[in-house]
Structure formats: structure tokens, C-alpha cells
Amino acid sequence: MFDCAPAKKHTEKINFDVPLNACDSHCHVFGPAERFPFDVNRSYTPPDAGYDDLNAKQANLGLRRAVLVQPNCHGYDMAAITDAIARSQGQYRGVALLPAHVTRDQLLQLDQAGIRGVRFNFVAHLTGATIEDVAAMADKIADLGWHICIHADEISLLRLLPDLKKLPVPFVIDHMGRIDTNNGLHGEAFEALLQLRHCQQAWIKVSGVDRLAGGVAPYTAGHAFMRAIIDAMPERTLWGSDWPHPNVAGDVPDDGLLLNIFGAVCEDPALRNKILVDNPQLLYRFEDSQPTGAAK
């Protein structure tokens, strides 16, 4: 029995030139469960959305690269992600969920497999992490060139930021911190998020615009927040679709619409290239360095 709706094929035509080597910096793979079983302690059960489905989504959107973020439904078993990375011929990278007792040898193996960060969940429905867990993991991965990925909400974000700034590694805030848009652009949490422009190790994903807008397409309530983040720290902003959109409010988003929203919010082609190509290249260390430009 699934408790998440399946991803939809995008129907909205992309209305700008997607740069060559553009990256979806936040997406997932689910299964296929027959080959990669879900964790028995998962908090949700999604329908399959494996490598082949992701690869088709990427091709439809004109995207080449992707960063696969380990979902709760697979727990600490990284097999689905590492398999997808291996099949991608160097174009995918991953962010892991890892137990505190992960060994040095395991970290090195994951690094070779294309993992570039460790994620911690602080949102209400995925609680369990502590800032002490984050700090301990940051020390373990500091010499690997990895980062810490934080899935927080408005309440937990304000509590976490002072300690995140002390970490010895970069940190990435997922989904614009899932701030409450009802508090406006000058709300306390969003103001704190924008202050990260002064913290050179901080990155923000302008993903999850549908979540900020309560699932009401075309997600207008989130557009100004995306624009404010891009304006504040373009050199450390990433874009992601969150495909295949687990546990969303409202209808499952059209990924073509999500990419077009980014294109409309970020109108400058050079800036789009920076956020879609250059920034992911720097943080996730993709293997090839093909010249960038408009996709054919």
C-alpha cells in the first residue's frame, strides 16, 4: 500500500535554454523495491521511481546531472543511490543518510561511489537528529570534501543556524529552510536565512517552492523567496526539483513547471548557468568539465 502519489510526467514545455551540464541538485530514487527493498522502519511507502524513471525525467527537462538525496524510505541502505550513480557515467552524485557509527572505510567507499554529503532531518515528521550528531559527523567527513545537508523547518532552522556556522565543513539548507511564507520576506527565519550570505560555508537550495506555497500551483507564494535567495547569495545557490515529490501537499508538481519557475525568477542566462552548472560542479565535484552553453 503506497502512501505517496506517483510522480507525473512533466507536461509544461521548458521555455528557456537549459544550459549544458545543468544539474537537478535535489531529487531521489525509490527502489525499484523488488531490487532495493524499503527500510522496515520507514515513515512512508512510495511507489517505485528508480534510475530509469529519473533518467527519463532528466532527458525530458534537458538536464544532464543530478544529485540524489537519500530518502527516509531507504534508511541507511545506500544501494539504490550508488547503483544509480554508477549507471550515470559520472553525471550523478549523492547525499547520504548515515548512522553515527559509520566507519572510515565505509566513508571512503561511499566517496569512491560518488557520495558528497550527509543529510540530517529536523522537520517534525522526520525527527531524530541532534546538532551533536551533526557536529560529530562533520568531524568525520571534514577531510573528504563533503558537506552537511540540513532538512529543517522554520522552527528548527533558527535553533540550528548558530551551530551550523561553527561546522568545519560546508552546509546546505534544503528547500529554502521550509520557512513559513505567511511571515513574509522580513520574517525572522527568512531574515536569518538571508544572513547566510555572510557565511562562506553556507549554501541554500531554491527547491521545494511548491512546499512553501502549500501545494497550490503555480506556487506563486514562493517565488519572491526564491528571488531573494538568488539575489543574496548567487554564488552558493542551488536548484532542485525534489522529484518524485514524496509527501507533498496538493497535486504532485509538474517538473516542467518547477524548472520554468526557476527560469522566470532567474532571468539572466549567465546567472542561470552559475546556479544550474557552476555551483553544483564546485560543491559536488562532477568528473567531466565539458564546456557549458545552451543545450541543443
CSV table of C-alpha atoms in Angstrom, one decimal:
chain,number,residue,atom,x,y,z
A,1,MET,CA,0.0,0.0,0.0
A,2,PHE,CA,1.5,3.3,-1.1
A,3,ASP,CA,1.0,6.5,0.9
A,4,CYS,CA,2.7,8.8,-1.6
A,5,ALA,CA,1.3,9.6,-5.1
A,6,PRO,CA,3.4,8.6,-8.1
A,7,ALA,CA,5.5,11.2,-9.9
A,8,LYS,CA,3.9,12.7,-13.0
A,9,LYS,CA,5.5,13.1,-16.4
A,10,HIS,CA,6.0,16.8,-17.0
A,11,THR,CA,3.6,18.4,-19.4
A,12,GLU,CA,4.8,22.0,-19.4
A,13,LYS,CA,7.3,22.8,-22.2
A,14,ILE,CA,10.6,24.3,-20.9
A,15,ASN,CA,10.6,27.9,-22.1
A,16,PHE,CA,14.2,28.9,-21.7
A,17,ASP,CA,17.5,27.4,-22.9
A,18,VAL,CA,18.7,25.0,-20.3
A,19,PRO,CA,22.5,25.1,-20.0
A,20,LEU,CA,24.6,22.2,-21.0
A,21,ASN,CA,25.5,20.1,-17.9
A,22,ALA,CA,22.6,21.6,-15.9
A,23,CYS,CA,22.1,19.8,-12.6
A,24,ASP,CA,19.0,19.0,-10.6
A,25,SER,CA,20.6,19.3,-7.2
A,26,HIS,CA,17.9,17.7,-5.2
A,27,CYS,CA,16.0,14.5,-6.3
A,28,HIS,CA,15.5,11.0,-5.1
A,29,VAL,CA,15.3,7.4,-6.3
A,30,PHE,CA,12.8,5.0,-4.7
A,31,GLY,CA,13.6,1.3,-5.4
A,32,PRO,CA,12.6,-0.4,-7.5
A,33,ALA,CA,11.6,-2.1,-4.3
A,34,GLU,CA,11.9,-5.6,-5.8
A,35,ARG,CA,15.6,-5.0,-6.2
A,36,PHE,CA,16.2,-2.3,-3.5
A,37,PRO,CA,13.8,-3.1,-0.6
A,38,PHE,CA,12.5,-0.2,1.5
A,39,ASP,CA,13.6,0.1,5.2
A,40,VAL,CA,11.3,-1.6,7.6
A,41,ASN,CA,11.3,1.5,9.9
A,42,ARG,CA,10.4,3.9,7.1
A,43,SER,CA,7.9,6.7,7.7
A,44,TYR,CA,6.3,6.4,4.3
A,45,THR,CA,6.0,3.9,1.4
A,46,PRO,CA,6.3,5.4,-2.1
A,47,PRO,CA,5.7,3.8,-5.4
A,48,ASP,CA,8.8,2.8,-7.4
A,49,ALA,CA,10.7,5.7,-9.0
A,50,GLY,CA,14.1,4.2,-9.9
A,51,TYR,CA,17.0,5.1,-12.1
A,52,ASP,CA,15.2,4.6,-15.4
A,53,ASP,CA,12.4,6.9,-14.3
A,54,LEU,CA,14.8,9.5,-13.1
A,55,ASN,CA,16.9,9.3,-16.3
A,56,ALA,CA,13.7,9.8,-18.4
A,57,LYS,CA,12.8,12.9,-16.3
A,58,GLN,CA,16.2,14.3,-16.8
A,59,ALA,CA,16.1,13.9,-20.5
A,60,ASN,CA,12.6,15.4,-20.7
A,61,LEU,CA,13.8,18.5,-18.9
A,62,GLY,CA,17.0,18.9,-20.7
A,63,LEU,CA,19.1,18.3,-17.6
A,64,ARG,CA,22.3,16.3,-17.6
A,65,ARG,CA,23.4,16.0,-14.0
A,66,ALA,CA,21.6,15.1,-10.8
A,67,VAL,CA,22.2,14.9,-7.0
A,68,LEU,CA,20.4,12.0,-5.4
A,69,VAL,CA,19.4,12.7,-1.8
A,70,GLN,CA,18.9,9.5,0.3
A,71,PRO,CA,15.2,9.3,1.3
A,72,ASN,CA,13.9,8.1,4.6
A,73,CYS,CA,12.2,5.1,3.0
A,74,HIS,CA,15.6,3.5,2.2
A,75,GLY,CA,17.1,4.2,5.6
A,76,TYR,CA,20.8,3.7,5.8
A,77,ASP,CA,20.9,1.3,2.8
A,78,MET,CA,22.6,3.4,0.1
A,79,ALA,CA,22.4,0.7,-2.6
A,80,ALA,CA,19.7,2.3,-4.8
A,81,ILE,CA,21.6,5.6,-4.9
A,82,THR,CA,25.1,4.2,-5.5
A,83,ASP,CA,23.7,1.9,-8.3
A,84,ALA,CA,22.1,4.9,-10.0
A,85,ILE,CA,25.3,6.9,-9.7
A,86,ALA,CA,27.3,4.0,-11.2
A,87,ARG,CA,24.9,3.8,-14.1
A,88,SER,CA,25.0,7.6,-14.8
A,89,GLN,CA,28.6,7.5,-16.2
A,90,GLY,CA,29.8,10.3,-13.9
A,91,GLN,CA,26.7,12.6,-14.2
A,92,TYR,CA,25.1,11.8,-10.8
A,93,ARG,CA,26.2,12.4,-7.2
A,94,GLY,CA,24.7,11.5,-3.9
A,95,VAL,CA,23.9,12.7,-0.4
A,96,ALA,CA,23.7,10.0,2.3
A,97,LEU,CA,21.9,9.2,5.4
A,98,LEU,CA,24.4,7.6,7.7
A,99,PRO,CA,24.5,6.1,11.2
A,100,ALA,CA,26.7,7.7,13.8
A,101,HIS,CA,28.9,4.6,13.9
A,102,VAL,CA,29.8,4.7,10.2
A,103,THR,CA,33.5,3.6,9.8
A,104,ARG,CA,36.3,5.4,8.0
A,105,ASP,CA,36.5,2.5,5.4
A,106,GLN,CA,32.7,2.9,4.7
A,107,LEU,CA,33.1,6.6,4.2
A,108,LEU,CA,35.9,6.1,1.8
A,109,GLN,CA,33.9,3.5,-0.1
A,110,LEU,CA,31.0,5.9,-0.4
A,111,ASP,CA,33.3,8.7,-1.5
A,112,GLN,CA,34.5,6.5,-4.3
A,113,ALA,CA,30.9,5.7,-5.2
A,114,GLY,CA,30.1,9.4,-5.6
A,115,ILE,CA,28.6,10.4,-2.3
A,116,ARG,CA,29.4,14.0,-1.4
A,117,GLY,CA,27.5,14.8,1.7
A,118,VAL,CA,25.4,13.6,4.7
A,119,ARG,CA,21.9,14.6,5.4
A,120,PHE,CA,20.1,15.2,8.7
A,121,ASN,CA,16.4,15.7,9.1
A,122,PHE,CA,15.0,18.2,11.6
A,123,VAL,CA,11.4,18.5,10.3
A,124,ALA,CA,8.6,17.4,12.5
A,125,HIS,CA,7.7,14.2,10.6
A,126,LEU,CA,11.3,13.0,10.3
A,127,THR,CA,12.8,14.0,13.6
A,128,GLY,CA,15.6,12.1,15.4
A,129,ALA,CA,18.8,14.0,14.6
A,130,THR,CA,20.6,16.3,17.1
A,131,ILE,CA,23.1,19.1,16.5
A,132,GLU,CA,25.6,16.9,18.4
A,133,ASP,CA,25.1,14.2,15.7
A,134,VAL,CA,25.7,16.8,13.0
A,135,ALA,CA,28.9,18.1,14.6
A,136,ALA,CA,30.3,14.6,15.1
A,137,MET,CA,29.6,13.6,11.5
A,138,ALA,CA,31.1,16.9,10.3
A,139,ASP,CA,34.4,16.0,12.0
A,140,LYS,CA,34.4,12.6,10.4
A,141,ILE,CA,33.9,13.9,6.8
A,142,ALA,CA,36.0,17.1,7.1
A,143,ASP,CA,38.9,15.8,5.0
A,144,LEU,CA,36.7,14.2,2.3
A,145,GLY,CA,35.5,17.5,0.8
A,146,TRP,CA,31.9,16.5,1.8
A,147,HIS,CA,29.2,18.8,3.2
A,148,ILE,CA,26.4,18.5,5.7
A,149,CYS,CA,22.8,18.7,4.3
A,150,ILE,CA,20.1,20.1,6.6
A,151,HIS,CA,16.4,19.4,6.1
A,152,ALA,CA,14.8,21.9,8.6
A,153,ASP,CA,11.7,23.9,9.0
A,154,GLU,CA,11.1,27.4,10.3
A,155,ILE,CA,11.2,26.4,14.0
A,156,SER,CA,14.2,24.2,13.9
A,157,LEU,CA,16.2,26.4,11.5
A,158,LEU,CA,16.5,29.3,13.9
A,159,ARG,CA,17.7,26.9,16.6
A,160,LEU,CA,20.3,25.2,14.3
A,161,LEU,CA,21.9,28.1,12.4
A,162,PRO,CA,24.3,29.3,15.2
A,163,ASP,CA,25.8,25.9,15.5
A,164,LEU,CA,25.8,25.2,11.8
A,165,LYS,CA,28.0,28.2,11.2
A,166,LYS,CA,30.6,26.7,13.5
A,167,LEU,CA,31.0,23.4,11.5
A,168,PRO,CA,34.4,22.6,9.9
A,169,VAL,CA,32.6,21.8,6.6
A,170,PRO,CA,30.1,23.5,4.2
A,171,PHE,CA,26.4,23.0,5.0
A,172,VAL,CA,23.4,23.1,2.6
A,173,ILE,CA,19.9,24.2,3.6
A,174,ASP,CA,17.3,22.2,1.7
A,175,HIS,CA,14.1,23.6,0.4
A,176,MET,CA,14.8,27.2,1.4
A,177,GLY,CA,14.5,26.1,5.0
A,178,ARG,CA,10.8,25.3,4.5
A,179,ILE,CA,10.1,28.8,6.0
A,180,ASP,CA,6.5,30.0,6.6
A,181,THR,CA,5.7,32.4,3.7
A,182,ASN,CA,2.9,33.9,5.8
A,183,ASN,CA,5.6,35.7,7.8
A,184,GLY,CA,6.7,37.5,4.7
A,185,LEU,CA,10.2,38.3,3.4
A,186,HIS,CA,11.1,40.0,6.6
A,187,GLY,CA,10.1,37.2,8.9
A,188,GLU,CA,12.7,36.2,11.5
A,189,ALA,CA,13.6,32.8,10.0
A,190,PHE,CA,13.9,34.1,6.4
A,191,GLU,CA,15.9,37.1,7.5
A,192,ALA,CA,18.3,34.6,9.3
A,193,LEU,CA,18.4,32.5,6.1
A,194,LEU,CA,19.4,35.5,4.0
A,195,GLN,CA,22.1,36.4,6.5
A,196,LEU,CA,23.9,33.3,5.4
A,197,ARG,CA,25.2,35.4,2.5
A,198,HIS,CA,27.9,36.4,5.0
A,199,CYS,CA,28.8,32.8,5.9
A,200,GLN,CA,31.1,31.4,3.2
A,201,GLN,CA,30.4,27.8,4.0
A,202,ALA,CA,26.6,28.1,3.7
A,203,TRP,CA,24.6,27.0,0.7
A,204,ILE,CA,20.9,27.1,0.0
A,205,LYS,CA,18.7,25.1,-2.4
A,206,VAL,CA,15.9,27.0,-4.0
A,207,SER,CA,14.0,23.8,-4.2
A,208,GLY,CA,10.6,23.0,-2.7
A,209,VAL,CA,8.8,26.1,-4.0
A,210,ASP,CA,5.6,24.0,-4.1
A,211,ARG,CA,6.0,23.1,-0.4
A,212,LEU,CA,6.4,26.8,0.5
A,213,ALA,CA,3.2,27.6,-1.4
A,214,GLY,CA,1.2,24.9,0.3
A,215,GLY,CA,0.9,22.9,-2.9
A,216,VAL,CA,-1.1,25.5,-4.7
A,217,ALA,CA,0.1,25.7,-8.3
A,218,PRO,CA,1.7,27.8,-9.8
A,219,TYR,CA,3.3,28.2,-6.3
A,220,THR,CA,3.3,32.0,-6.6
A,221,ALA,CA,3.7,32.4,-2.8
A,222,GLY,CA,7.2,31.0,-3.0
A,223,HIS,CA,8.6,32.9,-6.0
A,224,ALA,CA,9.7,36.1,-4.1
A,225,PHE,CA,11.6,33.9,-1.6
A,226,MET,CA,13.5,32.2,-4.4
A,227,ARG,CA,14.4,35.5,-5.9
A,228,ALA,CA,15.5,36.9,-2.6
A,229,ILE,CA,17.9,34.0,-2.0
A,230,ILE,CA,19.3,34.1,-5.5
A,231,ASP,CA,19.9,37.9,-5.2
A,232,ALA,CA,21.5,37.5,-1.8
A,233,MET,CA,24.0,34.6,-2.5
A,234,PRO,CA,24.1,33.6,-6.2
A,235,GLU,CA,27.5,32.0,-5.8
A,236,ARG,CA,26.1,29.5,-3.3
A,237,THR,CA,22.6,28.8,-4.5
A,238,LEU,CA,21.5,25.5,-6.0
A,239,TRP,CA,18.3,24.5,-7.7
A,240,GLY,CA,16.5,21.2,-7.3
A,241,SER,CA,13.2,19.7,-8.3
A,242,ASP,CA,12.6,17.3,-5.3
A,243,TRP,CA,11.4,14.7,-7.8
A,244,PRO,CA,9.5,12.4,-7.4
A,245,HIS,CA,8.0,14.6,-4.6
A,246,PRO,CA,7.3,12.5,-1.6
A,247,ASN,CA,4.7,13.6,0.9
A,248,VAL,CA,3.6,16.8,-0.9
A,249,ALA,CA,0.5,18.8,-0.3
A,250,GLY,CA,-1.8,19.1,-3.2
A,251,ASP,CA,-1.2,17.5,-6.6
A,252,VAL,CA,2.2,16.2,-7.4
A,253,PRO,CA,4.1,19.1,-9.1
A,254,ASP,CA,4.8,19.2,-12.8
A,255,ASP,CA,8.6,19.3,-13.0
A,256,GLY,CA,8.5,21.3,-16.2
A,257,LEU,CA,6.6,24.0,-14.3
A,258,LEU,CA,9.1,23.9,-11.5
A,259,LEU,CA,12.0,24.4,-13.9
A,260,ASN,CA,10.1,27.2,-15.7
A,261,ILE,CA,9.5,28.9,-12.4
A,262,PHE,CA,13.3,28.9,-11.8
A,263,GLY,CA,13.8,30.3,-15.3
A,264,ALA,CA,11.3,33.1,-14.7
A,265,VAL,CA,12.7,34.0,-11.3
A,266,CYS,CA,16.3,33.8,-12.5
A,267,GLU,CA,16.1,35.6,-15.9
A,268,ASP,CA,19.8,36.2,-16.5
A,269,PRO,CA,21.2,33.4,-18.6
A,270,ALA,CA,24.7,33.8,-17.0
A,271,LEU,CA,23.2,33.5,-13.5
A,272,ARG,CA,21.1,30.5,-14.5
A,273,ASN,CA,24.3,28.9,-15.7
A,274,LYS,CA,26.0,29.6,-12.4
A,275,ILE,CA,23.2,28.1,-10.4
A,276,LEU,CA,22.5,25.1,-12.6
A,277,VAL,CA,26.1,24.3,-13.7
A,278,ASP,CA,28.9,26.1,-12.0
A,279,ASN,CA,27.7,25.9,-8.4
A,280,PRO,CA,26.9,22.2,-8.5
A,281,GLN,CA,30.2,21.5,-10.2
A,282,LEU,CA,32.0,23.2,-7.3
A,283,LEU,CA,30.1,21.5,-4.4
A,284,TYR,CA,29.6,18.0,-5.8
A,285,ARG,CA,32.8,17.7,-7.9
A,286,PHE,CA,31.4,16.1,-11.1
A,287,GLU,CA,34.0,14.2,-13.1
A,288,ASP,CA,34.0,15.8,-16.5
A,289,SER,CA,34.3,19.5,-17.3
A,290,GLN,CA,32.6,19.8,-20.7
A,291,PRO,CA,32.1,23.4,-21.9
A,292,THR,CA,28.9,25.0,-20.8
A,293,GLY,CA,26.4,26.6,-23.0
A,294,ALA,CA,22.8,26.3,-24.3
A,295,ALA,CA,21.6,22.7,-24.6
A,296,LYS,CA,20.8,21.6,-28.2
